[in-house]
Amino acid sequence: MADAHINHKNALTYWESIDADVNGMLGGFPYISKVDLQGSKNFLAKLGVGGKSATKLGRAVDCGAG
């Protein structure tokens, strides 16, 4: 299992050193590309989220993997 290889102490050390802003979260990229945004929009549409006829959500979770 890949998760067994995660060094949680190193991960915490890394994320504690990163600024909690767009630059820090995007790893130095100054913007999010249109391709990335469209991919996210397409994925959410498959789940019925977003768009004019979409279901309203009371909660969401961000499980981004970088």
PDB file of N, CA and C in Angstrom, residues 26-60:
ATOM      1  N   LEU A  26       0.171  26.372  -4.549  1.00  0.00           N
ATOM      2  CA  LEU A  26       0.397  25.978  -5.945  1.00  0.00           C
ATOM      3  C   LEU A  26       1.863  25.716  -6.240  1.00  0.00           C
ATOM      4  N   GLY A  27       2.688  25.692  -5.209  1.00  0.00           N
ATOM      5  CA  GLY A  27       4.094  25.356  -5.405  1.00  0.00           C
ATOM      6  C   GLY A  27       4.876  26.367  -6.215  1.00  0.00           C
ATOM      7  N   GLY A  28       4.513  27.626  -6.118  1.00  0.00           N
ATOM      8  CA  GLY A  28       5.238  28.674  -6.820  1.00  0.00           C
ATOM      9  C   GLY A  28       4.622  29.089  -8.145  1.00  0.00           C
ATOM     10  N   PHE A  29       3.586  28.377  -8.579  1.00  0.00           N
ATOM     11  CA  PHE A  29       2.915  28.779  -9.816  1.00  0.00           C
ATOM     12  C   PHE A  29       2.068  30.012  -9.530  1.00  0.00           C
ATOM     13  N   PRO A  30       2.165  31.049 -10.363  1.00  0.00           N
ATOM     14  CA  PRO A  30       1.450  32.300 -10.070  1.00  0.00           C
ATOM     15  C   PRO A  30      -0.044  32.261 -10.395  1.00  0.00           C
ATOM     16  N   TYR A  31      -0.502  31.203 -11.072  1.00  0.00           N
ATOM     17  CA  TYR A  31      -1.910  31.143 -11.457  1.00  0.00           C
ATOM     18  C   TYR A  31      -2.306  29.685 -11.705  1.00  0.00           C
ATOM     19  N   ILE A  32      -3.594  29.465 -11.816  1.00  0.00           N
ATOM     20  CA  ILE A  32      -4.105  28.145 -12.167  1.00  0.00           C
ATOM     21  C   ILE A  32      -4.453  28.198 -13.649  1.00  0.00           C
ATOM     22  N   SER A  33      -3.994  27.220 -14.408  1.00  0.00           N
ATOM     23  CA  SER A  33      -4.214  27.249 -15.853  1.00  0.00           C
ATOM     24  C   SER A  33      -5.674  26.982 -16.206  1.00  0.00           C
ATOM     25  N   LYS A  34      -6.080  27.471 -17.374  1.00  0.00           N
ATOM     26  CA  LYS A  34      -7.444  27.236 -17.864  1.00  0.00           C
ATOM     27  C   LYS A  34      -7.697  25.742 -18.069  1.00  0.00           C
ATOM     28  N   VAL A  35      -6.673  25.015 -18.488  1.00  0.00           N
ATOM     29  CA  VAL A  35      -6.806  23.563 -18.687  1.00  0.00           C
ATOM     30  C   VAL A  35      -7.117  22.880 -17.361  1.00  0.00           C
ATOM     31  N   ASP A  36      -6.429  23.279 -16.290  1.00  0.00           N
ATOM     32  CA  ASP A  36      -6.668  22.697 -14.973  1.00  0.00           C
ATOM     33  C   ASP A  36      -8.076  23.022 -14.488  1.00  0.00           C
ATOM     34  N   LEU A  37      -8.482  24.265 -14.656  1.00  0.00           N
ATOM     35  CA  LEU A  37      -9.822  24.678 -14.238  1.00  0.00           C
ATOM     36  C   LEU A  37     -10.901  23.929 -15.011  1.00  0.00           C
ATOM     37  N   GLN A  38     -10.692  23.762 -16.326  1.00  0.00           N
ATOM     38  CA  GLN A  38     -11.685  23.048 -17.134  1.00  0.00           C
ATOM     39  C   GLN A  38     -11.756  21.583 -16.728  1.00  0.00           C
ATOM     40  N   GLY A  39     -10.607  20.977 -16.439  1.00  0.00           N
ATOM     41  CA  GLY A  39     -10.597  19.588 -15.980  1.00  0.00           C
ATOM     42  C   GLY A  39     -11.360  19.418 -14.684  1.00  0.00           C
ATOM     43  N   SER A  40     -11.169  20.347 -13.759  1.00  0.00           N
ATOM     44  CA  SER A  40     -11.894  20.293 -12.486  1.00  0.00           C
ATOM     45  C   SER A  40     -13.391  20.485 -12.710  1.00  0.00           C
ATOM     46  N   LYS A  41     -13.726  21.424 -13.590  1.00  0.00           N
ATOM     47  CA  LYS A  41     -15.139  21.685 -13.889  1.00  0.00           C
ATOM     48  C   LYS A  41     -15.802  20.449 -14.504  1.00  0.00           C
ATOM     49  N   ASN A  42     -15.108  19.789 -15.433  1.00  0.00           N
ATOM     50  CA  ASN A  42     -15.639  18.579 -16.051  1.00  0.00           C
ATOM     51  C   ASN A  42     -15.837  17.460 -15.034  1.00  0.00           C
ATOM     52  N   PHE A  43     -14.868  17.298 -14.144  1.00  0.00           N
ATOM     53  CA  PHE A  43     -14.962  16.274 -13.102  1.00  0.00           C
ATOM     54  C   PHE A  43     -16.160  16.540 -12.191  1.00  0.00           C
ATOM     55  N   LEU A  44     -16.316  17.783 -11.753  1.00  0.00           N
ATOM     56  CA  LEU A  44     -17.428  18.130 -10.871  1.00  0.00           C
ATOM     57  C   LEU A  44     -18.770  17.953 -11.580  1.00  0.00           C
ATOM     58  N   ALA A  45     -18.817  18.251 -12.875  1.00  0.00           N
ATOM     59  CA  ALA A  45     -20.056  18.077 -13.643  1.00  0.00           C
ATOM     60  C   ALA A  45     -20.472  16.604 -13.666  1.00  0.00           C
ATOM     61  N   LYS A  46     -19.497  15.707 -13.766  1.00  0.00           N
ATOM     62  CA  LYS A  46     -19.808  14.279 -13.742  1.00  0.00           C
ATOM     63  C   LYS A  46     -20.423  13.865 -12.413  1.00  0.00           C
ATOM     64  N   LEU A  47     -20.097  14.606 -11.364  1.00  0.00           N
ATOM     65  CA  LEU A  47     -20.661  14.327 -10.034  1.00  0.00           C
ATOM     66  C   LEU A  47     -21.966  15.070  -9.799  1.00  0.00           C
ATOM     67  N   GLY A  48     -22.364  15.891 -10.771  1.00  0.00           N
ATOM     68  CA  GLY A  48     -23.592  16.674 -10.631  1.00  0.00           C
ATOM     69  C   GLY A  48     -23.397  17.939  -9.832  1.00  0.00           C
ATOM     70  N   VAL A  49     -22.170  18.427  -9.764  1.00  0.00           N
ATOM     71  CA  VAL A  49     -21.858  19.636  -9.008  1.00  0.00           C
ATOM     72  C   VAL A  49     -21.488  20.739  -9.984  1.00  0.00           C
ATOM     73  N   GLY A  50     -22.028  21.934  -9.776  1.00  0.00           N
ATOM     74  CA  GLY A  50     -21.743  23.052 -10.666  1.00  0.00           C
ATOM     75  C   GLY A  50     -22.755  23.126 -11.782  1.00  0.00           C
ATOM     76  N   GLY A  51     -22.752  24.227 -12.505  1.00  0.00           N
ATOM     77  CA  GLY A  51     -23.693  24.395 -13.609  1.00  0.00           C
ATOM     78  C   GLY A  51     -25.056  24.856 -13.138  1.00  0.00           C
ATOM     79  N   LYS A  52     -25.915  25.143 -14.089  1.00  0.00           N
ATOM     80  CA  LYS A  52     -27.229  25.719 -13.788  1.00  0.00           C
ATOM     81  C   LYS A  52     -28.183  24.729 -13.117  1.00  0.00           C
ATOM     82  N   SER A  53     -28.121  23.464 -13.503  1.00  0.00           N
ATOM     83  CA  SER A  53     -29.063  22.488 -12.955  1.00  0.00           C
ATOM     84  C   SER A  53     -28.425  21.608 -11.880  1.00  0.00           C
ATOM     85  N   ALA A  54     -27.335  22.068 -11.331  1.00  0.00           N
ATOM     86  CA  ALA A  54     -26.584  21.252 -10.372  1.00  0.00           C
ATOM     87  C   ALA A  54     -27.251  21.232  -8.996  1.00  0.00           C
ATOM     88  N   THR A  55     -26.957  20.189  -8.275  1.00  0.00           N
ATOM     89  CA  THR A  55     -27.403  20.048  -6.901  1.00  0.00           C
ATOM     90  C   THR A  55     -26.595  20.972  -6.002  1.00  0.00           C
ATOM     91  N   LYS A  56     -27.265  21.665  -5.119  1.00  0.00           N
ATOM     92  CA  LYS A  56     -26.572  22.515  -4.145  1.00  0.00           C
ATOM     93  C   LYS A  56     -26.003  21.633  -3.041  1.00  0.00           C
ATOM     94  N   LEU A  57     -24.779  21.905  -2.673  1.00  0.00           N
ATOM     95  CA  LEU A  57     -24.113  21.114  -1.633  1.00  0.00           C
ATOM     96  C   LEU A  57     -24.002  21.922  -0.348  1.00  0.00           C
ATOM     97  N   GLY A  58     -24.221  21.259   0.760  1.00  0.00           N
ATOM     98  CA  GLY A  58     -24.041  21.891   2.058  1.00  0.00           C
ATOM     99  C   GLY A  58     -22.620  21.810   2.549  1.00  0.00           C
ATOM    100  N   ARG A  59     -21.881  20.818   2.037  1.00  0.00           N
ATOM    101  CA  ARG A  59     -20.502  20.612   2.475  1.00  0.00           C
ATOM    102  C   ARG A  59     -19.670  20.114   1.322  1.00  0.00           C
ATOM    103  N   ALA A  60     -18.365  20.331   1.425  1.00  0.00           N
ATOM    104  CA  ALA A  60     -17.427  19.817   0.422  1.00  0.00           C
ATOM    105  C   ALA A  60     -16.110  19.541   1.121  1.00  0.00           C
TER     106      ALA A  60
END
